């Protein structure tokens, strides 16, 4: 049995406390009026001022051109544009703490969900190497319950107009937007929350049921629990693929309701899958270093690192396929998605490709390095950072636009959810023996070597 | 050089593995082992150095990537930067996404083909090459261990028979 080390427990509480502080500062410092919003932008210092100045200059030349052609009408247009611009700015700044919270909440939730998918695949594929790690995976997926509830609450608050994360939830916006009216049959608050509840319910149900069967198998004298677990895992994977795809449209793609991409579901899946595998590897290495997983050897770590390497490349393949197809054809209604990201988010957008692709490819290519624990941890930290940036790049441009910054609200939210994640996962690990007893593949897994 | 060698035959790969370990422990140099199929762990038991073919492949891949980049930079950007359907051909980086499929494929092409050719050359394999089996049975169901004899024929024979060899032959070696 694993005992939760006091140091780790206190560490997770400190993370949560610091995180709550950061989140609170984020919400307190968000502007409530247009004047406050303008003051925040004006006091923002030189670094940001330059970029904004360039945009202003651009707008001025744009207006001059239109003034020449349209005369007086253009001036009237300019004024109305100014006031709508201010309101837009206010919404962006008000969204900042919400978006920071949402990105971090989703990021840690998707780690647990990615691990759940990996776990179901290992069961459905009857993998011989991984049963030793099943309890570690079950521990991580226990975070689905609190993480899922928090994400659901944030989504519900968005639907009840506490923020402007999802513009289509605002009836006034929809009334003036023909495109959103066309999508209202799918994108409406009631149906949205029902879908979210069904998906979360399905994922949590599988997790709890599979965990129960897994523990029952330890005490039973035949393999019926194992066989049933195999069947429900195969069934879950079908449900997961459909629900994950729809979830990615709902929870992520719909912050940009004018834009659409067909491989988006796979892209989000790759991101959560590689993050989940990375966390399995990191938790396993931590537990092993504390002496709790004596039968886990280099080859298990090697296999996890191979998955990290392979799925990182898979993520890049999907990232590039999405980017290149849209860049190549350059259709206006699709390309805006990448134009905003490349203009306002150049460093995070391309930095994440370096973190999620170049770094793991070069570090984890060598077979010997995949067996070095500190190497896997180091690559894992970069991969997780890169996939946080990935979610950041998906949510932020359409919620806060060019007002983004990785400051106190963003870091606070990450610290809070990291603390909660660590606390919940390691607490769950104490509730069952770390090594399954009667799994039919456990002997093979104990003697696994590559 | 030794002109005589001892050929020990085995009919089971587990027996062969144990025999290889015994012979290594007795500090005899194993000249060669002929198997009908790959025996897992045989290279470790024989103490063979690990292969470096993956490293060559990585280098070939880097060469392929360089070839693709230099080629397309020259053709598409420097030599004749035409406007083809509005693609920006002012610099390589601006038009890079459309070159990536070619860069990827050439990297894989070079890495794969040059590595295979390296393998053929290093293993001395080519069409019309004369086969080197000492015994046709080693391609079907027998394993053969070859050890050079240095005036220790009796001792080697006893050792090999003790390890479970099903047949032992003394052969005159013909130089390769």
mmCIF file of N, CA and C in Angstrom, chain B residues 78-163:
data_model
loop_
_atom_site.group_PDB
_atom_site.id
_atom_site.type_symbol
_atom_site.label_atom_id
_atom_site.label_comp_id
_atom_site.label_asym_id
_atom_site.label_seq_id
_atom_site.Cartn_x
_atom_site.Cartn_y
_atom_site.Cartn_z
ATOM 1 N N UNK B 78 15.372 30.955 -55.089
ATOM 2 C CA UNK B 78 16.491 31.709 -55.652
ATOM 3 C C UNK B 78 16.493 31.740 -57.173
ATOM 4 N N UNK B 79 16.290 30.583 -57.785
ATOM 5 C CA UNK B 79 16.493 30.508 -59.230
ATOM 6 C C UNK B 79 15.367 31.199 -59.999
ATOM 7 N N UNK B 80 14.148 30.881 -59.675
ATOM 8 C CA UNK B 80 13.031 31.467 -60.409
ATOM 9 C C UNK B 80 11.852 31.654 -59.464
ATOM 10 N N UNK B 81 11.861 32.716 -58.666
ATOM 11 C CA UNK B 81 10.797 32.907 -57.683
ATOM 12 C C UNK B 81 9.501 33.379 -58.344
ATOM 13 N N UNK B 82 8.841 32.490 -59.030
ATOM 14 C CA UNK B 82 7.595 32.824 -59.702
ATOM 15 C C UNK B 82 6.446 32.939 -58.705
ATOM 16 N N UNK B 83 5.454 33.732 -59.077
ATOM 17 C CA UNK B 83 4.225 33.756 -58.283
ATOM 18 C C UNK B 83 3.321 32.637 -58.788
ATOM 19 N N UNK B 84 3.205 31.585 -58.005
ATOM 20 C CA UNK B 84 2.375 30.461 -58.425
ATOM 21 C C UNK B 84 1.171 30.416 -57.501
ATOM 22 N N UNK B 85 0.036 30.879 -57.997
ATOM 23 C CA UNK B 85 -1.191 30.867 -57.211
ATOM 24 C C UNK B 85 -1.109 31.689 -55.942
ATOM 25 N N UNK B 86 -0.284 32.757 -55.948
ATOM 26 C CA UNK B 86 -0.235 33.641 -54.784
ATOM 27 C C UNK B 86 0.593 33.139 -53.626
ATOM 28 N N UNK B 87 1.325 32.041 -53.815
ATOM 29 C CA UNK B 87 2.190 31.574 -52.724
ATOM 30 C C UNK B 87 3.371 32.523 -52.579
ATOM 31 N N UNK B 88 3.694 32.933 -51.356
ATOM 32 C CA UNK B 88 4.792 33.877 -51.161
ATOM 33 C C UNK B 88 6.140 33.201 -51.371
ATOM 34 N N UNK B 89 6.877 33.622 -52.412
ATOM 35 C CA UNK B 89 8.173 32.994 -52.677
ATOM 36 C C UNK B 89 9.313 33.979 -52.447
ATOM 37 N N UNK B 90 9.124 34.877 -51.460
ATOM 38 C CA UNK B 90 10.171 35.869 -51.187
ATOM 39 C C UNK B 90 11.304 35.282 -50.368
ATOM 40 N N UNK B 91 10.960 34.394 -49.460
ATOM 41 C CA UNK B 91 12.008 33.735 -48.676
ATOM 42 C C UNK B 91 11.554 32.304 -48.394
ATOM 43 N N UNK B 92 12.503 31.485 -47.981
ATOM 44 C CA UNK B 92 12.181 30.066 -47.778
ATOM 45 C C UNK B 92 11.134 29.883 -46.683
ATOM 46 N N UNK B 93 11.329 30.642 -45.578
ATOM 47 C CA UNK B 93 10.458 30.415 -44.415
ATOM 48 C C UNK B 93 9.010 30.772 -44.736
ATOM 49 N N UNK B 94 8.810 31.780 -45.615
ATOM 50 C CA UNK B 94 7.443 32.198 -45.918
ATOM 51 C C UNK B 94 6.665 31.124 -46.655
ATOM 52 N N UNK B 95 7.355 30.335 -47.436
ATOM 53 C CA UNK B 95 6.670 29.317 -48.222
ATOM 54 C C UNK B 95 6.928 27.918 -47.668
ATOM 55 N N UNK B 96 7.498 27.864 -46.452
ATOM 56 C CA UNK B 96 7.961 26.578 -45.953
ATOM 57 C C UNK B 96 6.875 25.517 -45.808
ATOM 58 N N UNK B 97 5.671 25.861 -45.299
ATOM 59 C CA UNK B 97 4.687 24.780 -45.106
ATOM 60 C C UNK B 97 4.454 23.931 -46.354
ATOM 61 N N UNK B 98 4.530 24.549 -47.537
ATOM 62 C CA UNK B 98 4.278 23.748 -48.730
ATOM 63 C C UNK B 98 5.474 22.869 -49.087
ATOM 64 N N UNK B 99 6.625 23.120 -48.471
ATOM 65 C CA UNK B 99 7.787 22.263 -48.752
ATOM 66 C C UNK B 99 7.898 21.105 -47.761
ATOM 67 N N UNK B 100 7.174 21.224 -46.645
ATOM 68 C CA UNK B 100 7.337 20.224 -45.584
ATOM 69 C C UNK B 100 7.053 18.794 -46.055
ATOM 70 N N UNK B 101 5.988 18.546 -46.840
ATOM 71 C CA UNK B 101 5.778 17.153 -47.282
ATOM 72 C C UNK B 101 6.993 16.590 -48.016
ATOM 73 N N UNK B 102 7.651 17.406 -48.839
ATOM 74 C CA UNK B 102 8.813 16.924 -49.580
ATOM 75 C C UNK B 102 9.997 16.749 -48.629
ATOM 76 N N UNK B 103 10.153 17.714 -47.704
ATOM 77 C CA UNK B 103 11.255 17.597 -46.738
ATOM 78 C C UNK B 103 11.103 16.313 -45.926
ATOM 79 N N UNK B 104 9.869 16.042 -45.511
ATOM 80 C CA UNK B 104 9.635 14.837 -44.717
ATOM 81 C C UNK B 104 9.951 13.584 -45.530
ATOM 82 N N UNK B 105 9.418 13.530 -46.741
ATOM 83 C CA UNK B 105 9.587 12.314 -47.531
ATOM 84 C C UNK B 105 11.052 12.077 -47.882
ATOM 85 N N UNK B 106 11.766 13.132 -48.213
ATOM 86 C CA UNK B 106 13.181 12.923 -48.569
ATOM 87 C C UNK B 106 13.988 12.499 -47.344
ATOM 88 N N UNK B 107 13.618 13.028 -46.174
ATOM 89 C CA UNK B 107 14.310 12.596 -44.958
ATOM 90 C C UNK B 107 14.120 11.094 -44.760
ATOM 91 N N UNK B 108 12.863 10.644 -44.881
ATOM 92 C CA UNK B 108 12.588 9.220 -44.700
ATOM 93 C C UNK B 108 13.254 8.406 -45.798
ATOM 94 N N UNK B 109 13.199 8.912 -47.021
ATOM 95 C CA UNK B 109 13.774 8.191 -48.162
ATOM 96 C C UNK B 109 15.270 7.956 -47.951
ATOM 97 N N UNK B 110 15.972 9.041 -47.624
ATOM 98 C CA UNK B 110 17.422 8.905 -47.422
ATOM 99 C C UNK B 110 17.716 7.999 -46.230
ATOM 100 N N UNK B 111 17.004 8.244 -45.132
ATOM 101 C CA UNK B 111 17.278 7.459 -43.913
ATOM 102 C C UNK B 111 17.055 5.976 -44.184
ATOM 103 N N UNK B 112 15.959 5.638 -44.878
ATOM 104 C CA UNK B 112 15.625 4.234 -45.084
ATOM 105 C C UNK B 112 16.564 3.591 -46.092
ATOM 106 N N UNK B 113 16.670 4.186 -47.279
ATOM 107 C CA UNK B 113 17.411 3.502 -48.349
ATOM 108 C C UNK B 113 18.903 3.432 -48.056
ATOM 109 N N UNK B 114 19.471 4.541 -47.583
ATOM 110 C CA UNK B 114 20.914 4.495 -47.337
ATOM 111 C C UNK B 114 21.233 3.548 -46.181
ATOM 112 N N UNK B 115 20.309 3.467 -45.210
ATOM 113 C CA UNK B 115 20.552 2.519 -44.122
ATOM 114 C C UNK B 115 20.508 1.087 -44.655
ATOM 115 N N UNK B 116 19.559 0.783 -45.531
ATOM 116 C CA UNK B 116 19.481 -0.579 -46.073
ATOM 117 C C UNK B 116 20.739 -0.897 -46.874
ATOM 118 N N UNK B 117 21.184 0.072 -47.676
ATOM 119 C CA UNK B 117 22.392 -0.168 -48.477
ATOM 120 C C UNK B 117 23.601 -0.354 -47.557
ATOM 121 N N UNK B 118 23.651 0.453 -46.483
ATOM 122 C CA UNK B 118 24.725 0.285 -45.504
ATOM 123 C C UNK B 118 24.710 -1.128 -44.925
ATOM 124 N N UNK B 119 23.486 -1.582 -44.626
ATOM 125 C CA UNK B 119 23.360 -2.933 -44.072
ATOM 126 C C UNK B 119 23.880 -3.974 -45.061
ATOM 127 N N UNK B 120 23.507 -3.853 -46.332
ATOM 128 C CA UNK B 120 23.971 -4.821 -47.341
ATOM 129 C C UNK B 120 25.487 -4.805 -47.451
ATOM 130 N N UNK B 121 26.059 -3.603 -47.472
ATOM 131 C CA UNK B 121 27.508 -3.524 -47.643
ATOM 132 C C UNK B 121 28.236 -4.087 -46.430
ATOM 133 N N UNK B 122 27.731 -3.711 -45.265
ATOM 134 C CA UNK B 122 28.385 -4.145 -44.028
ATOM 135 C C UNK B 122 28.236 -5.655 -43.833
ATOM 136 N N UNK B 123 27.101 -6.219 -44.266
ATOM 137 C CA UNK B 123 26.898 -7.660 -44.121
ATOM 138 C C UNK B 123 27.344 -8.428 -45.348
ATOM 139 N N UNK B 124 27.913 -7.732 -46.308
ATOM 140 C CA UNK B 124 28.407 -8.363 -47.545
ATOM 141 C C UNK B 124 27.308 -9.192 -48.209
ATOM 142 N N UNK B 125 26.218 -8.517 -48.539
ATOM 143 C CA UNK B 125 25.097 -9.181 -49.213
ATOM 144 C C UNK B 125 24.863 -8.522 -50.556
ATOM 145 N N UNK B 126 24.829 -9.309 -51.609
ATOM 146 C CA UNK B 126 24.483 -8.772 -52.917
ATOM 147 C C UNK B 126 24.033 -9.914 -53.818
ATOM 148 N N UNK B 127 23.372 -9.611 -54.951
ATOM 149 C CA UNK B 127 22.947 -10.663 -55.859
ATOM 150 C C UNK B 127 24.163 -11.450 -56.381
ATOM 151 N N UNK B 128 23.990 -12.713 -56.634
ATOM 152 C CA UNK B 128 25.044 -13.601 -57.147
ATOM 153 C C UNK B 128 26.165 -13.816 -56.152
ATOM 154 N N UNK B 129 25.957 -13.372 -54.927
ATOM 155 C CA UNK B 129 26.968 -13.654 -53.904
ATOM 156 C C UNK B 129 26.892 -15.127 -53.550
ATOM 157 N N UNK B 130 28.055 -15.753 -53.396
ATOM 158 C CA UNK B 130 28.078 -17.171 -53.072
ATOM 159 C C UNK B 130 27.669 -17.379 -51.617
ATOM 160 N N UNK B 131 26.691 -18.261 -51.396
ATOM 161 C CA UNK B 131 26.197 -18.489 -50.041
ATOM 162 C C UNK B 131 27.291 -19.080 -49.159
ATOM 163 N N UNK B 132 27.262 -18.745 -47.875
ATOM 164 C CA UNK B 132 28.344 -19.155 -46.977
ATOM 165 C C UNK B 132 27.921 -20.209 -45.964
ATOM 166 N N UNK B 133 26.780 -20.884 -46.208
ATOM 167 C CA UNK B 133 26.367 -21.861 -45.198
ATOM 168 C C UNK B 133 27.364 -22.989 -45.147
ATOM 169 N N UNK B 134 27.803 -23.325 -43.957
ATOM 170 C CA UNK B 134 28.674 -24.495 -43.837
ATOM 171 C C UNK B 134 27.880 -25.782 -44.001
ATOM 172 N N UNK B 135 26.584 -25.698 -43.777
ATOM 173 C CA UNK B 135 25.747 -26.900 -43.836
ATOM 174 C C UNK B 135 24.332 -26.454 -44.164
ATOM 175 N N UNK B 136 23.686 -27.100 -45.147
ATOM 176 C CA UNK B 136 22.350 -26.648 -45.539
ATOM 177 C C UNK B 136 21.343 -26.780 -44.403
ATOM 178 N N UNK B 137 21.591 -27.684 -43.471
ATOM 179 C CA UNK B 137 20.617 -27.873 -42.393
ATOM 180 C C UNK B 137 20.488 -26.626 -41.504
ATOM 181 N N UNK B 138 21.508 -25.756 -41.504
ATOM 182 C CA UNK B 138 21.431 -24.572 -40.650
ATOM 183 C C UNK B 138 20.396 -23.570 -41.151
ATOM 184 N N UNK B 139 19.881 -23.779 -42.365
ATOM 185 C CA UNK B 139 18.809 -22.879 -42.824
ATOM 186 C C UNK B 139 17.442 -23.474 -42.515
ATOM 187 N N UNK B 140 17.433 -24.684 -41.956
ATOM 188 C CA UNK B 140 16.140 -25.334 -41.728
ATOM 189 C C UNK B 140 15.895 -25.575 -40.236
ATOM 190 N N UNK B 141 16.610 -26.510 -39.648
ATOM 191 C CA UNK B 141 16.283 -26.843 -38.268
ATOM 192 C C UNK B 141 17.503 -27.126 -37.400
ATOM 193 N N UNK B 142 18.690 -26.714 -37.832
ATOM 194 C CA UNK B 142 19.863 -26.961 -37.000
ATOM 195 C C UNK B 142 20.630 -25.669 -36.728
ATOM 196 N N UNK B 143 21.253 -25.640 -35.565
ATOM 197 C CA UNK B 143 22.092 -24.493 -35.188
ATOM 198 C C UNK B 143 23.532 -24.975 -35.173
ATOM 199 N N UNK B 144 24.445 -24.111 -35.615
ATOM 200 C CA UNK B 144 25.829 -24.558 -35.756
ATOM 201 C C UNK B 144 26.756 -23.542 -35.113
ATOM 202 N N UNK B 145 27.626 -24.020 -34.223
ATOM 203 C CA UNK B 145 28.612 -23.142 -33.618
ATOM 204 C C UNK B 145 29.991 -23.489 -34.161
ATOM 205 N N UNK B 146 30.708 -22.490 -34.633
ATOM 206 C CA UNK B 146 32.029 -22.741 -35.220
ATOM 207 C C UNK B 146 33.102 -22.158 -34.308
ATOM 208 N N UNK B 147 34.079 -22.993 -33.930
ATOM 209 C CA UNK B 147 35.175 -22.527 -33.078
ATOM 210 C C UNK B 147 36.489 -22.971 -33.718
ATOM 211 N N UNK B 148 37.435 -22.053 -33.821
ATOM 212 C CA UNK B 148 38.735 -22.417 -34.388
ATOM 213 C C UNK B 148 39.508 -23.311 -33.419
ATOM 214 N N UNK B 149 40.264 -24.220 -34.008
ATOM 215 C CA UNK B 149 41.048 -25.150 -33.188
ATOM 216 C C UNK B 149 42.485 -24.670 -33.117
ATOM 217 N N UNK B 150 42.994 -24.521 -31.890
ATOM 218 C CA UNK B 150 44.399 -24.168 -31.676
ATOM 219 C C UNK B 150 45.028 -25.265 -30.834
ATOM 220 N N UNK B 151 45.277 -26.445 -31.412
ATOM 221 C CA UNK B 151 45.863 -27.588 -30.712
ATOM 222 C C UNK B 151 45.072 -27.978 -29.471
ATOM 223 N N UNK B 152 43.778 -27.748 -29.466
ATOM 224 C CA UNK B 152 42.998 -28.117 -28.282
ATOM 225 C C UNK B 152 41.739 -28.876 -28.707
ATOM 226 N N UNK B 153 41.924 -29.719 -29.718
ATOM 227 C CA UNK B 153 40.787 -30.391 -30.322
ATOM 228 C C UNK B 153 40.024 -31.243 -29.320
ATOM 229 N N UNK B 154 40.764 -32.006 -28.520
ATOM 230 C CA UNK B 154 40.138 -32.940 -27.573
ATOM 231 C C UNK B 154 39.317 -32.180 -26.530
ATOM 232 N N UNK B 155 39.968 -31.145 -25.953
ATOM 233 C CA UNK B 155 39.314 -30.373 -24.903
ATOM 234 C C UNK B 155 38.019 -29.731 -25.420
ATOM 235 N N UNK B 156 38.077 -29.136 -26.630
ATOM 236 C CA UNK B 156 36.910 -28.487 -27.216
ATOM 237 C C UNK B 156 35.799 -29.482 -27.473
ATOM 238 N N UNK B 157 36.206 -30.642 -27.997
ATOM 239 C CA UNK B 157 35.222 -31.672 -28.331
ATOM 240 C C UNK B 157 34.463 -32.109 -27.083
ATOM 241 N N UNK B 158 35.224 -32.335 -25.994
ATOM 242 C CA UNK B 158 34.601 -32.767 -24.745
ATOM 243 C C UNK B 158 33.632 -31.706 -24.237
ATOM 244 N N UNK B 159 34.111 -30.452 -24.266
ATOM 245 C CA UNK B 159 33.273 -29.350 -23.780
ATOM 246 C C UNK B 159 31.971 -29.273 -24.569
ATOM 247 N N UNK B 160 32.090 -29.336 -25.915
ATOM 248 C CA UNK B 160 30.911 -29.145 -26.758
ATOM 249 C C UNK B 160 29.940 -30.304 -26.636
ATOM 250 N N UNK B 161 30.498 -31.527 -26.544
ATOM 251 C CA UNK B 161 29.607 -32.682 -26.361
ATOM 252 C C UNK B 161 28.852 -32.550 -25.051
ATOM 253 N N UNK B 162 29.551 -32.033 -24.053
ATOM 254 C CA UNK B 162 28.937 -31.865 -22.737
ATOM 255 C C UNK B 162 27.806 -30.834 -22.761
ATOM 256 N N UNK B 163 27.893 -29.843 -23.696
ATOM 257 C CA UNK B 163 26.850 -28.820 -23.744
ATOM 258 C C UNK B 163 25.618 -29.293 -24.505
#
